[in-house]
Short mmCIF file of N, CA and C in Angstrom, two decimals:
data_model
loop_
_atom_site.label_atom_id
_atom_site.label_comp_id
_atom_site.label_asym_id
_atom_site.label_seq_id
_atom_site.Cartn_x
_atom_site.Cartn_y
_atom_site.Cartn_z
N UNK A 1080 57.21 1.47 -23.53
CA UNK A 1080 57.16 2.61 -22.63
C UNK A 1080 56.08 3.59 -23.07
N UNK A 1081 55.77 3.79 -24.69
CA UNK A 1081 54.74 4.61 -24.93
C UNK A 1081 53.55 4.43 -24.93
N UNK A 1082 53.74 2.84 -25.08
CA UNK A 1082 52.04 2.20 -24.54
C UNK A 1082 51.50 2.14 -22.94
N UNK A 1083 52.70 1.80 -22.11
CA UNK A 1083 52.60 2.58 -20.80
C UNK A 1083 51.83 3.93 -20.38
N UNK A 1084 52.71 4.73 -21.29
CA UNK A 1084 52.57 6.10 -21.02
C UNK A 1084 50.89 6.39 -21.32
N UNK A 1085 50.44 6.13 -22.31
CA UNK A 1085 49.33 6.24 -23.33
C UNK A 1085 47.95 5.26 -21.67
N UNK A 1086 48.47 4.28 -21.51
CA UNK A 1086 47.60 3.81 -20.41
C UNK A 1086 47.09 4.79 -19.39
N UNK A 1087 48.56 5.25 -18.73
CA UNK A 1087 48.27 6.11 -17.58
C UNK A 1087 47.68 7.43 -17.61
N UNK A 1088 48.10 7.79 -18.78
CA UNK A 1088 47.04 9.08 -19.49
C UNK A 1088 45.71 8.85 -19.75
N UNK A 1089 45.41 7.81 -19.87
CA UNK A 1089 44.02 7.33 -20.19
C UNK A 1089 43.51 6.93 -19.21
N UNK A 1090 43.82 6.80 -17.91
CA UNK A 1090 43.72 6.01 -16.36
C UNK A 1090 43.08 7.37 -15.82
N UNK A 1091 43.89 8.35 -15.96
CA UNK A 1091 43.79 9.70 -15.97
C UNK A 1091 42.79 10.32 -15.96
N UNK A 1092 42.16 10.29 -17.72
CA UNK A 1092 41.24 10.68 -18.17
C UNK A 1092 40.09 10.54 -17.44
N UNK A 1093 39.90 8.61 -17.49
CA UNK A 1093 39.13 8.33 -17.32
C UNK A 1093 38.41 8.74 -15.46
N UNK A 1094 39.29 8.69 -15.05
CA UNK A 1094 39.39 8.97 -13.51
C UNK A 1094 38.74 10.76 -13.14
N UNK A 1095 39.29 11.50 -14.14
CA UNK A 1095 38.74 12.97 -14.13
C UNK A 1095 36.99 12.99 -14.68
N UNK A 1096 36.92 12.13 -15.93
CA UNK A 1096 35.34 11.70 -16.45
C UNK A 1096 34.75 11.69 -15.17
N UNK A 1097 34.93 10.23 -14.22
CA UNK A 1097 34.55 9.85 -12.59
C UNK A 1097 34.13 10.97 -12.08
N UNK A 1098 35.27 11.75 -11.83
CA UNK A 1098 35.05 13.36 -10.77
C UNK A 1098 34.00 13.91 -11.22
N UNK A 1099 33.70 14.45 -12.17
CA UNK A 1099 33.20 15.13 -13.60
C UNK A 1099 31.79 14.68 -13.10
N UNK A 1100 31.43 13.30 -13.58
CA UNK A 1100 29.94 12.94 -13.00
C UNK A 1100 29.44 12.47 -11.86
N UNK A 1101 30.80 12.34 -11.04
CA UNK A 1101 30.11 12.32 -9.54
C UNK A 1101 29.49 13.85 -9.28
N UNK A 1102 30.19 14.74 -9.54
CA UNK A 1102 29.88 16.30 -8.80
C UNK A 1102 28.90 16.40 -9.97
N UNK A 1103 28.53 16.10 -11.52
CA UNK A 1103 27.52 16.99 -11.86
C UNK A 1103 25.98 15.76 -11.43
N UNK A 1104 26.00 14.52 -10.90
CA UNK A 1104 25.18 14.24 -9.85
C UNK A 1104 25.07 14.24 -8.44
N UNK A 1105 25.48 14.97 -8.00
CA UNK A 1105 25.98 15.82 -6.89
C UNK A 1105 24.84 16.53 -7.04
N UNK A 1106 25.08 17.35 -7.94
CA UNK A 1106 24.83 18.87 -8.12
C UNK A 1106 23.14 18.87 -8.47
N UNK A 1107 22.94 17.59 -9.41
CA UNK A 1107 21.49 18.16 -9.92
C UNK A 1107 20.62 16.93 -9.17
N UNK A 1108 21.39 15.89 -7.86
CA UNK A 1108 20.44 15.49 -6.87
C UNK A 1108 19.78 16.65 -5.81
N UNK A 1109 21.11 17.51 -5.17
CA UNK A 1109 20.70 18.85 -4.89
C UNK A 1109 19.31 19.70 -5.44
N UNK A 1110 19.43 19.74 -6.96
CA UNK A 1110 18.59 20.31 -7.43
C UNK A 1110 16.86 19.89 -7.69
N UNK A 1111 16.86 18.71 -7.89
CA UNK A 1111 15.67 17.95 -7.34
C UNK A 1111 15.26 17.42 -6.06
N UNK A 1112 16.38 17.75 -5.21
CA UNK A 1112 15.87 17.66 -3.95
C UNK A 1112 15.38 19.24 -3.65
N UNK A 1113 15.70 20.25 -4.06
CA UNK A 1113 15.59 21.53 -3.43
C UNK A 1113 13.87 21.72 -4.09
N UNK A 1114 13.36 21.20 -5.09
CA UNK A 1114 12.34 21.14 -6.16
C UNK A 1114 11.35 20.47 -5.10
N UNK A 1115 11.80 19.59 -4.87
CA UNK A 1115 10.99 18.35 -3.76
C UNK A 1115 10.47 19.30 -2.53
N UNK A 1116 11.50 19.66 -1.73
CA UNK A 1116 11.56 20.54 -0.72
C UNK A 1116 10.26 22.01 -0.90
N UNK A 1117 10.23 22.35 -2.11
CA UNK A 1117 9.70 23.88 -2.39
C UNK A 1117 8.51 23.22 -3.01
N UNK A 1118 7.59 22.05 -2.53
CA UNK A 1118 6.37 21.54 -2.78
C UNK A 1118 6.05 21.52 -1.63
N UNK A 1119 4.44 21.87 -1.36
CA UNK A 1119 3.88 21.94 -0.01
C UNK A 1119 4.37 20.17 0.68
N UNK A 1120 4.35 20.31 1.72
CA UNK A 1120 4.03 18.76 2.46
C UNK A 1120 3.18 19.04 3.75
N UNK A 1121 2.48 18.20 3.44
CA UNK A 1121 1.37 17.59 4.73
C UNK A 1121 1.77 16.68 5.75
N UNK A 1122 1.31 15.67 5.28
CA UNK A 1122 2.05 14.36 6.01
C UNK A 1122 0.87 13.77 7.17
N UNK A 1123 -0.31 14.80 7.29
CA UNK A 1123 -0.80 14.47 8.42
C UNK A 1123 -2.59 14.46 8.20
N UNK A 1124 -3.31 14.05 8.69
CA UNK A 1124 -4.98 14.14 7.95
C UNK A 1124 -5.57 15.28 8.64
N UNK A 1125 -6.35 16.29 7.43
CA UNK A 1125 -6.74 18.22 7.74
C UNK A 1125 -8.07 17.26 8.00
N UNK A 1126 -8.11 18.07 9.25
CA UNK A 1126 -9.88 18.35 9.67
C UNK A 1126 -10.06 19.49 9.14
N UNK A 1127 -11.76 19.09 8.00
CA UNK A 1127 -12.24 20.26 7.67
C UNK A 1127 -13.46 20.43 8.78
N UNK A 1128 -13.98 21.59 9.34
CA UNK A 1128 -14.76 21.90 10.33
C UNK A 1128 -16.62 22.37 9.50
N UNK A 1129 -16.13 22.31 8.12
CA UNK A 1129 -17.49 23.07 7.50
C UNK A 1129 -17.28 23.25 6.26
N UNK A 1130 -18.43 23.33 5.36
CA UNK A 1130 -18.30 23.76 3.98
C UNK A 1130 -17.03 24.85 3.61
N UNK A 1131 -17.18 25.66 4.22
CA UNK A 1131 -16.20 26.53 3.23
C UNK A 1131 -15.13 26.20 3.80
N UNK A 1132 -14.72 25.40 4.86
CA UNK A 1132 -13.19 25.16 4.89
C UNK A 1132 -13.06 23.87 4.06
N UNK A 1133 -13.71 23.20 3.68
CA UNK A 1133 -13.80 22.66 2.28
C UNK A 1133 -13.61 22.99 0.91
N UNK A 1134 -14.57 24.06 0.69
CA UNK A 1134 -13.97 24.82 -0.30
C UNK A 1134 -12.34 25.57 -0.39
N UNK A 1135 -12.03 25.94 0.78
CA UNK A 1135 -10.56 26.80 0.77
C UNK A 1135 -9.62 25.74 0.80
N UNK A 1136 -9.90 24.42 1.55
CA UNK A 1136 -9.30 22.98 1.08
C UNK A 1136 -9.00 22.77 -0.34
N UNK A 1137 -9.56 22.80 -0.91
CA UNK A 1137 -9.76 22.51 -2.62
C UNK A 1137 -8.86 23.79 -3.68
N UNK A 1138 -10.01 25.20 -3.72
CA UNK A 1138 -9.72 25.99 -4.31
C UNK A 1138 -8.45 26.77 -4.10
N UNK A 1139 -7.66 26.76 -2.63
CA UNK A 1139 -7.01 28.05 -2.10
C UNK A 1139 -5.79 26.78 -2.40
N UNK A 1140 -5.72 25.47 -2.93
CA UNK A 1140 -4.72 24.80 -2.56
C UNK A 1140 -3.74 25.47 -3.98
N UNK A 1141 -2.51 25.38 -3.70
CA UNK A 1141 -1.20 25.24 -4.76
C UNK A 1141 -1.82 23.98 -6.08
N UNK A 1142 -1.19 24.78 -6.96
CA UNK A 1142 -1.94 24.23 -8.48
C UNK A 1142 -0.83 22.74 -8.63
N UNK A 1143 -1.10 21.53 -8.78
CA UNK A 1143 -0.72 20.36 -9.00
C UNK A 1143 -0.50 19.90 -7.93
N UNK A 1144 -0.96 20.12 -6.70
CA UNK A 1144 -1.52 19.31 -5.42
C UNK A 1144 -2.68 18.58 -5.51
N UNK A 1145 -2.50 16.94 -5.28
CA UNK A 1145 -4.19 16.47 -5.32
C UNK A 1145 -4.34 16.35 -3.76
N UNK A 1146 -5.84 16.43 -3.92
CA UNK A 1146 -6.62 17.02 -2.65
C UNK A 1146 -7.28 15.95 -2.75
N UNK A 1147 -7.38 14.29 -1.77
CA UNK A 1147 -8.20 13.73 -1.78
C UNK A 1147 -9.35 14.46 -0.34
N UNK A 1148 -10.63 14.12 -0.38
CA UNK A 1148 -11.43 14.40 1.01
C UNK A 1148 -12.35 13.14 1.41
N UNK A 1149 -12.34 13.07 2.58
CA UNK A 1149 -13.04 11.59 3.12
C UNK A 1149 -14.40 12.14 3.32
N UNK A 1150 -15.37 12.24 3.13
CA UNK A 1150 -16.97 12.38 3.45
C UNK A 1150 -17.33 11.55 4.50
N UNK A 1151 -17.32 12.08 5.49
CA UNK A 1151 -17.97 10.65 6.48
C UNK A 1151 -19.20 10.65 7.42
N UNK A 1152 -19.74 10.38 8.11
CA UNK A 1152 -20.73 10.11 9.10
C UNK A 1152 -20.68 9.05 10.00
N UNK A 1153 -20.78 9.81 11.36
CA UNK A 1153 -20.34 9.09 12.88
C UNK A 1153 -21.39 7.52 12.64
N UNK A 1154 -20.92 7.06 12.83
CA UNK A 1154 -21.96 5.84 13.51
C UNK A 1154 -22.20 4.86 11.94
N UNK A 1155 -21.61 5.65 11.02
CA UNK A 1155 -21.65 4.65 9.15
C UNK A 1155 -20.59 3.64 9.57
N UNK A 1156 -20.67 2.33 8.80
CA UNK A 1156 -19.89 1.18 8.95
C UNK A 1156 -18.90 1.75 7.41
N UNK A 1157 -17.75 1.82 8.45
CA UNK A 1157 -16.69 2.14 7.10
C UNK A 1157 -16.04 3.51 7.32
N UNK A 1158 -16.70 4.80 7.68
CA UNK A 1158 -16.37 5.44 7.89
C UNK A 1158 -15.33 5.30 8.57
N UNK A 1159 -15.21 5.43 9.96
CA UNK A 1159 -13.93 5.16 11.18
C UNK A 1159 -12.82 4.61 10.28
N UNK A 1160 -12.99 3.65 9.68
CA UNK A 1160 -11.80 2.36 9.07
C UNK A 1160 -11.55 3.62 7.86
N UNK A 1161 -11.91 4.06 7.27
CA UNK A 1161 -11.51 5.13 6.37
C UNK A 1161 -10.81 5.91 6.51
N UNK A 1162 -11.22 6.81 7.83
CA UNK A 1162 -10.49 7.65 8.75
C UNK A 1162 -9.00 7.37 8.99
N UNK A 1163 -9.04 6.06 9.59
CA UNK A 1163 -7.79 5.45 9.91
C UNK A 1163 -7.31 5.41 8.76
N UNK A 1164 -7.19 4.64 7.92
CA UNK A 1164 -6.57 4.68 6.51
C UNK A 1164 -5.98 5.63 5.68
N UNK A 1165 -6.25 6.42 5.92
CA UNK A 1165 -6.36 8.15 5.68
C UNK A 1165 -5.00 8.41 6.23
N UNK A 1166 -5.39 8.60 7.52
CA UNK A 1166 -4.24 8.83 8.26
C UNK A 1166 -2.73 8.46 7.94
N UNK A 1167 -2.95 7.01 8.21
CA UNK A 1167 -1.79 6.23 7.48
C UNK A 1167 -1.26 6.67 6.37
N UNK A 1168 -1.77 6.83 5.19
CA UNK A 1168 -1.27 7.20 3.73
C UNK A 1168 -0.94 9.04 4.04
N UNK A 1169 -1.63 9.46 4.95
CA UNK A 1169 -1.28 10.99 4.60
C UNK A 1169 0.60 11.05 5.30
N UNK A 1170 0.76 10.36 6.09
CA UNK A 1170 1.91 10.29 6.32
C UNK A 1170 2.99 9.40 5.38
N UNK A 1171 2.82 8.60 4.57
CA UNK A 1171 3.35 8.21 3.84
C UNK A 1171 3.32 8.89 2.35
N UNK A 1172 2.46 9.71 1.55
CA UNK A 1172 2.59 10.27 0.53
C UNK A 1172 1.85 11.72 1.26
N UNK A 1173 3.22 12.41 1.60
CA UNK A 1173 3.08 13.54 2.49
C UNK A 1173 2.53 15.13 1.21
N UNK A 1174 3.02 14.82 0.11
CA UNK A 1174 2.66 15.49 -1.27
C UNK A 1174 1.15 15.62 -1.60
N UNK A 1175 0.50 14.90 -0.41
CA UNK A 1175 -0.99 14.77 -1.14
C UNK A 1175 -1.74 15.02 0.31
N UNK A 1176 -2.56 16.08 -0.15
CA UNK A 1176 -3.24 17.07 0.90
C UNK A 1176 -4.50 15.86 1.43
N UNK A 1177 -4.57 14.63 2.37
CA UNK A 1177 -5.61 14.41 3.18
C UNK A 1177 -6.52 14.84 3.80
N UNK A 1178 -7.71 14.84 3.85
CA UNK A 1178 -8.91 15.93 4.41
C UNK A 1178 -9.87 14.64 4.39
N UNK A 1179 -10.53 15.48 6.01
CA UNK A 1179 -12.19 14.29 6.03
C UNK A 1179 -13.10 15.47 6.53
N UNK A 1180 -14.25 15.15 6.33
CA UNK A 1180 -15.25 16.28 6.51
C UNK A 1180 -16.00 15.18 6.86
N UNK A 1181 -17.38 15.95 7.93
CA UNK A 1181 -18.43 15.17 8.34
C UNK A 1181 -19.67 15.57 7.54
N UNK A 1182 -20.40 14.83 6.70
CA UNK A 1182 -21.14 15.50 5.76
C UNK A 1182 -22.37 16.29 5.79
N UNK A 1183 -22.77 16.06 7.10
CA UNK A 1183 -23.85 17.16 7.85
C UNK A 1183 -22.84 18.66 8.03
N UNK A 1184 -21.66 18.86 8.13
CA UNK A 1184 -21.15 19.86 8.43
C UNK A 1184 -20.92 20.59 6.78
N UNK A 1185 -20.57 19.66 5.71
CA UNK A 1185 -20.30 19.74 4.09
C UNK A 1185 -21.74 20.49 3.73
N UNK A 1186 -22.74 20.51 4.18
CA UNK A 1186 -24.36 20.69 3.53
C UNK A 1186 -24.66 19.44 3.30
N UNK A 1187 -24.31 17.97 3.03
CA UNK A 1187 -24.76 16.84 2.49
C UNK A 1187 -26.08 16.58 2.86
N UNK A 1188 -26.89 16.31 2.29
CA UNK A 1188 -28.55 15.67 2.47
C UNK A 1188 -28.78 14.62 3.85
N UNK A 1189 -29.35 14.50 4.40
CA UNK A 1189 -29.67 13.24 5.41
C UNK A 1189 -29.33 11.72 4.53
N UNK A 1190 -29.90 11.92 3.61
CA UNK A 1190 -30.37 10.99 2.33
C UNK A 1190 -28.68 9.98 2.38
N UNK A 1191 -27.87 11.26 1.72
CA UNK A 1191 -26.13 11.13 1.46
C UNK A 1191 -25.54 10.42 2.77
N UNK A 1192 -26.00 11.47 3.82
CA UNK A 1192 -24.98 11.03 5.08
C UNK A 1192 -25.32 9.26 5.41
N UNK A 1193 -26.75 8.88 4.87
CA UNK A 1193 -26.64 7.57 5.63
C UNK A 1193 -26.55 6.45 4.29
N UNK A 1194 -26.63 6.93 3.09
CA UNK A 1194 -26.22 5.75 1.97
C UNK A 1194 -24.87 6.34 1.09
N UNK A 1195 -24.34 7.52 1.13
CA UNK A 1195 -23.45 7.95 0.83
C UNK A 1195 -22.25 7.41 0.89
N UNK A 1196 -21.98 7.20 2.28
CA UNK A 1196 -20.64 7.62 2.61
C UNK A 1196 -19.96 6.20 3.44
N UNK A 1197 -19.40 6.11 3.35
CA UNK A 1197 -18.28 6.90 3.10
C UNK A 1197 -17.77 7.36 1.96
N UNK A 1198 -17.59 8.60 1.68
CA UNK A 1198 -17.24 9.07 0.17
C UNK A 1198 -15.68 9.49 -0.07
N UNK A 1199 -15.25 9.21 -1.27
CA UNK A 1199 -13.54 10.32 -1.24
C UNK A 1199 -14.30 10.78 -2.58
N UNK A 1200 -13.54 12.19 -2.15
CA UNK A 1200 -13.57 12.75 -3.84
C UNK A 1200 -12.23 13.02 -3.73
N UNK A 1201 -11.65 13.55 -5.27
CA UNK A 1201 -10.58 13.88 -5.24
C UNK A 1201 -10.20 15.10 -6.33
N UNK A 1202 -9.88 16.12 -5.90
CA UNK A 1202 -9.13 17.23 -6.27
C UNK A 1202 -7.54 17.42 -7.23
N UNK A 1203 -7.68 18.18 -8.05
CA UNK A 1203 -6.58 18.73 -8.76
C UNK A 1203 -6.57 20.25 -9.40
N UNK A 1204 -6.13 21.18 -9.08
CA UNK A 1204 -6.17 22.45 -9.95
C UNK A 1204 -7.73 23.12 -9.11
N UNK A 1205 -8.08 22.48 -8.40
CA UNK A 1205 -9.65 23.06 -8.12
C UNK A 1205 -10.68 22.23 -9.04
N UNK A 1206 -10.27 21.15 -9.41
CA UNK A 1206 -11.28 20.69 -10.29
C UNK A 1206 -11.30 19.43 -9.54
N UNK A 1207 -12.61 18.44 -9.84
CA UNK A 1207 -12.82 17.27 -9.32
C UNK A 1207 -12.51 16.47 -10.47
N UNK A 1208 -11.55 15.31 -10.12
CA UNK A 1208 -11.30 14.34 -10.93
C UNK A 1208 -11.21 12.91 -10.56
N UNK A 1209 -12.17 12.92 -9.32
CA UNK A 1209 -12.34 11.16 -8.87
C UNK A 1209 -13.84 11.64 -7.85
N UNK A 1210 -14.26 11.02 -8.33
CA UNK A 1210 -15.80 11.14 -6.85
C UNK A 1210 -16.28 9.32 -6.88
N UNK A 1211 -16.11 9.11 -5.93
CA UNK A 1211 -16.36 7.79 -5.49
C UNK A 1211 -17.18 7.39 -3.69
N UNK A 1212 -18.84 7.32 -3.86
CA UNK A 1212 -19.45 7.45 -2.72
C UNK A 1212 -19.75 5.25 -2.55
N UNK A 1213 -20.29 5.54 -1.41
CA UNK A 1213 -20.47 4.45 -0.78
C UNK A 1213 -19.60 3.34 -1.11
N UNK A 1214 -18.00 3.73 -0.05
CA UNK A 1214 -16.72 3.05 -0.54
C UNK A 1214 -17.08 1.64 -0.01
N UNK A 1215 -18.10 1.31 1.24
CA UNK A 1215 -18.18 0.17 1.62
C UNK A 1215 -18.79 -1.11 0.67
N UNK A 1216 -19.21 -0.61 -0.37
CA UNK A 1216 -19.45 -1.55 -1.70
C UNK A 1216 -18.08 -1.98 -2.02
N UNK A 1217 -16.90 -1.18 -2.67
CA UNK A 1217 -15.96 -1.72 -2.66
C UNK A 1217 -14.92 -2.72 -1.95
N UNK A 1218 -14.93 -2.21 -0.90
CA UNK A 1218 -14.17 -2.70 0.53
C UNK A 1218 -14.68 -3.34 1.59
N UNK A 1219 -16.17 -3.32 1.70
CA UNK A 1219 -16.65 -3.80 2.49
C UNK A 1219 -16.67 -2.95 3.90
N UNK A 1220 -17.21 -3.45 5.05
CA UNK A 1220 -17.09 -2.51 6.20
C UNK A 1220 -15.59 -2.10 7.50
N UNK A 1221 -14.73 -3.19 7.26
CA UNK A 1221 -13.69 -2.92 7.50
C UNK A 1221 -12.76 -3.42 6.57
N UNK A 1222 -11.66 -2.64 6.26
CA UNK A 1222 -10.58 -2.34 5.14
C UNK A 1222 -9.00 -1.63 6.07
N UNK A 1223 -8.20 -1.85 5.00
CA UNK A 1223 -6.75 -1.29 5.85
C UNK A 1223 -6.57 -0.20 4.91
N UNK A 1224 -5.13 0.34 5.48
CA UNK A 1224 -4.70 1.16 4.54
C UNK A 1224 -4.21 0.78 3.14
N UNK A 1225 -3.84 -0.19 3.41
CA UNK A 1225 -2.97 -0.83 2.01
C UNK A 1225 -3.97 -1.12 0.71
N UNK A 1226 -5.43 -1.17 1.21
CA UNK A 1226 -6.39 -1.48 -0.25
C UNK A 1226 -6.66 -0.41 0.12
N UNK A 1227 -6.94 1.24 0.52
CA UNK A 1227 -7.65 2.03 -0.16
C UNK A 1227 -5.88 2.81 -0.83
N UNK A 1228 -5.07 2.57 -0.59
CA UNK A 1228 -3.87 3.34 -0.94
C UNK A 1228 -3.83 2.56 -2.48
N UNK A 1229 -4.16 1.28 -2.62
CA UNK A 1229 -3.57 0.13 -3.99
C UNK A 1229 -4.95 1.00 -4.93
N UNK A 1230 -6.18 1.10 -4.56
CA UNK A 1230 -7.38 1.69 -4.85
C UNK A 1230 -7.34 2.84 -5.53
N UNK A 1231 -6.65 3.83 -4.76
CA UNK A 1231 -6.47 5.13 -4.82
C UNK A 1231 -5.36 5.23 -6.37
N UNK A 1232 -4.10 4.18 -5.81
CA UNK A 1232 -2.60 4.19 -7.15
C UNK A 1232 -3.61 3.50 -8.68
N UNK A 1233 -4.50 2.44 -8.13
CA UNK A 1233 -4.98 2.11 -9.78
C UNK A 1233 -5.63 2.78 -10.47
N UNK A 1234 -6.28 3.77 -9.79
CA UNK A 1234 -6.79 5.12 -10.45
C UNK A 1234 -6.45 6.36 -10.76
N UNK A 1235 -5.11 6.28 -10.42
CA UNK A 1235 -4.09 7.24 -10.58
C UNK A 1235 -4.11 8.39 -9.87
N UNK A 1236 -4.14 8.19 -8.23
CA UNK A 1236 -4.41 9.31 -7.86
C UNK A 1236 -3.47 9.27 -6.79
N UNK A 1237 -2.47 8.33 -6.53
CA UNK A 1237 -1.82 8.13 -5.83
C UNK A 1237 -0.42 7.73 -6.93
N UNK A 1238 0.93 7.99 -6.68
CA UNK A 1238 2.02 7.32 -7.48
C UNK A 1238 2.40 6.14 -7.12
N UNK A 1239 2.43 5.17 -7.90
CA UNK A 1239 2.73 3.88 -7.56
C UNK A 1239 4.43 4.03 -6.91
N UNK A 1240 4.54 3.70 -5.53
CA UNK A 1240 5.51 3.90 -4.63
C UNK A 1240 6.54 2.87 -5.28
N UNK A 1241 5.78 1.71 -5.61
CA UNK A 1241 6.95 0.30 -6.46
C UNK A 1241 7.47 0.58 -7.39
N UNK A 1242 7.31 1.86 -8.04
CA UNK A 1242 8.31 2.28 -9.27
C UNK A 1242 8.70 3.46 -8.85
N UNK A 1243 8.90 3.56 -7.74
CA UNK A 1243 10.07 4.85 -7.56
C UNK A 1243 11.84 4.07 -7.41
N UNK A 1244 12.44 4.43 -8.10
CA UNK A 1244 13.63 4.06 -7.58
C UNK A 1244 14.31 4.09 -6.42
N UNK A 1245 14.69 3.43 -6.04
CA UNK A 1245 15.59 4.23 -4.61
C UNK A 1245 17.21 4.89 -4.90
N UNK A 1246 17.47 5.56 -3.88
CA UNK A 1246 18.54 6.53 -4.64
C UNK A 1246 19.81 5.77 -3.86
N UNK A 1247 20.68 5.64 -4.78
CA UNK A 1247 21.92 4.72 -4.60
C UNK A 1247 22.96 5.68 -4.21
N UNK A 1248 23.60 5.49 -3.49
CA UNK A 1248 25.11 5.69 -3.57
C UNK A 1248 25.92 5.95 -4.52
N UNK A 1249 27.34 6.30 -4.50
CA UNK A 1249 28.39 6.34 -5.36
C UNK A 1249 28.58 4.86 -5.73
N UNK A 1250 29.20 4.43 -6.42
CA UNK A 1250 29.52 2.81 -6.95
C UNK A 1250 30.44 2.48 -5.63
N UNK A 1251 31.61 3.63 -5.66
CA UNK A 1251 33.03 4.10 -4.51
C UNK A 1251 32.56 3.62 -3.42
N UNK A 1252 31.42 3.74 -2.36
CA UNK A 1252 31.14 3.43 -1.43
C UNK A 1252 30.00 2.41 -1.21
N UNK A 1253 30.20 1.70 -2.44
CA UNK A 1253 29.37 0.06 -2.06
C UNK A 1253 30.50 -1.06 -1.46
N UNK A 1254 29.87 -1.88 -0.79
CA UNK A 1254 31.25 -2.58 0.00
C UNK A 1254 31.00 -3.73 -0.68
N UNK A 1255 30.22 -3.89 -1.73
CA UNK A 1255 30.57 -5.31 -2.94
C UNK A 1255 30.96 -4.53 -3.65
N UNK A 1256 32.53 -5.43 -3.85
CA UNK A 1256 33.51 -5.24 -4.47
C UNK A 1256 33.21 -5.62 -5.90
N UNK A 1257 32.10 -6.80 -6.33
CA UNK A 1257 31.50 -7.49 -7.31
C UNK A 1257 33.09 -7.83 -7.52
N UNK A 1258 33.97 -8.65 -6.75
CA UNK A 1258 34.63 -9.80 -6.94
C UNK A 1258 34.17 -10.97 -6.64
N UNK A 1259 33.50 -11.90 -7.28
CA UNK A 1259 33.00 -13.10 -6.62
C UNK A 1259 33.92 -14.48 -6.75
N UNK A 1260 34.99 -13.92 -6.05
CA UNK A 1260 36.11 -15.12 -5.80
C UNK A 1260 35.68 -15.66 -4.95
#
């Protein structure tokens, strides 16, 4: 009867432990979600119209936002397909400020606009920490989103999306029982 007793007290315990760390992950998913939330989001690709909305792109941004920018020119092979690509990823890593500028509007040289570009640079803190011109060497003249996004993560300017975890449930509300009778 006292080994009984000693069980159900311990059934107990253990069951209050349960409560205990369901609510204090409860509590501090809340809290990194509210963290998540109180970071700018984009989600969508900024037309810059001219140099200094370039500059206020860059400098005026929140400190640990990266700022990639597309450099482009109408009628360049690559450009357009860049554009598009752009797009795509700005809606999928909504944390990261997308921008394309036309490089006659940037100040860029004649020279730039027609062996240049398509260009990304990329931004952090106001500082440049990726400049990469004439992407069509890399990629060739048409490309998807998925190689300038894989492009972008091997250089670390993007977070590799395949090592984010995904966020699970309680154990309580999985419907494998992990009885495999």
């Amino acid at each position: 009867a006292a080994q009984a007793e000693r069980g159900a007290g311990s059934a107990i315990a253990q069951e209050e432990d349960d409560d205990f760390l369901r609510e204090y992950m409860r509590r501090r998913m809340e809290e990194m979600m509210a963290q998540i939330n109180a970071r700018p989001h984009f989600g969508q690709l900024v037309r810059l119209e001219d140099g200094q909305a370039f500059l206020d792109a860059v400098d005026k941004e929140k400190s640990g936002v990266t700022v990639i920018v597309h450099i482009y020119a109408q009628g360049i092979p690559g450009c357009e397909a860049m554009n598009g690509c752009l797009q795509c990823l700005a809606g999928e890593y909504p944390q990261v400020k997308f921008c394309i500028v036309e490089a006659s509007a940037a100040g860029m040289s004649r020279h730039f606009e027609r062996k240049g570009v398509p260009a990304l640079l990329v931004y952090k803190n106001g500082s440049l920490i990726g400049n990469f011109v004439r992407l069509t060497d890399e990629f060739g003249d048409d490309f998807f989103a998925l190689d300038v996004e894989s492009f972008l993560v091997e250089h670390g300017f993007l977070p590799d999306q395949s090592l984010v975890p995904t966020v699970r449930q309680p154990a309580i509300a999985d419907d494998d029982d992990d009885d495999d009778r």
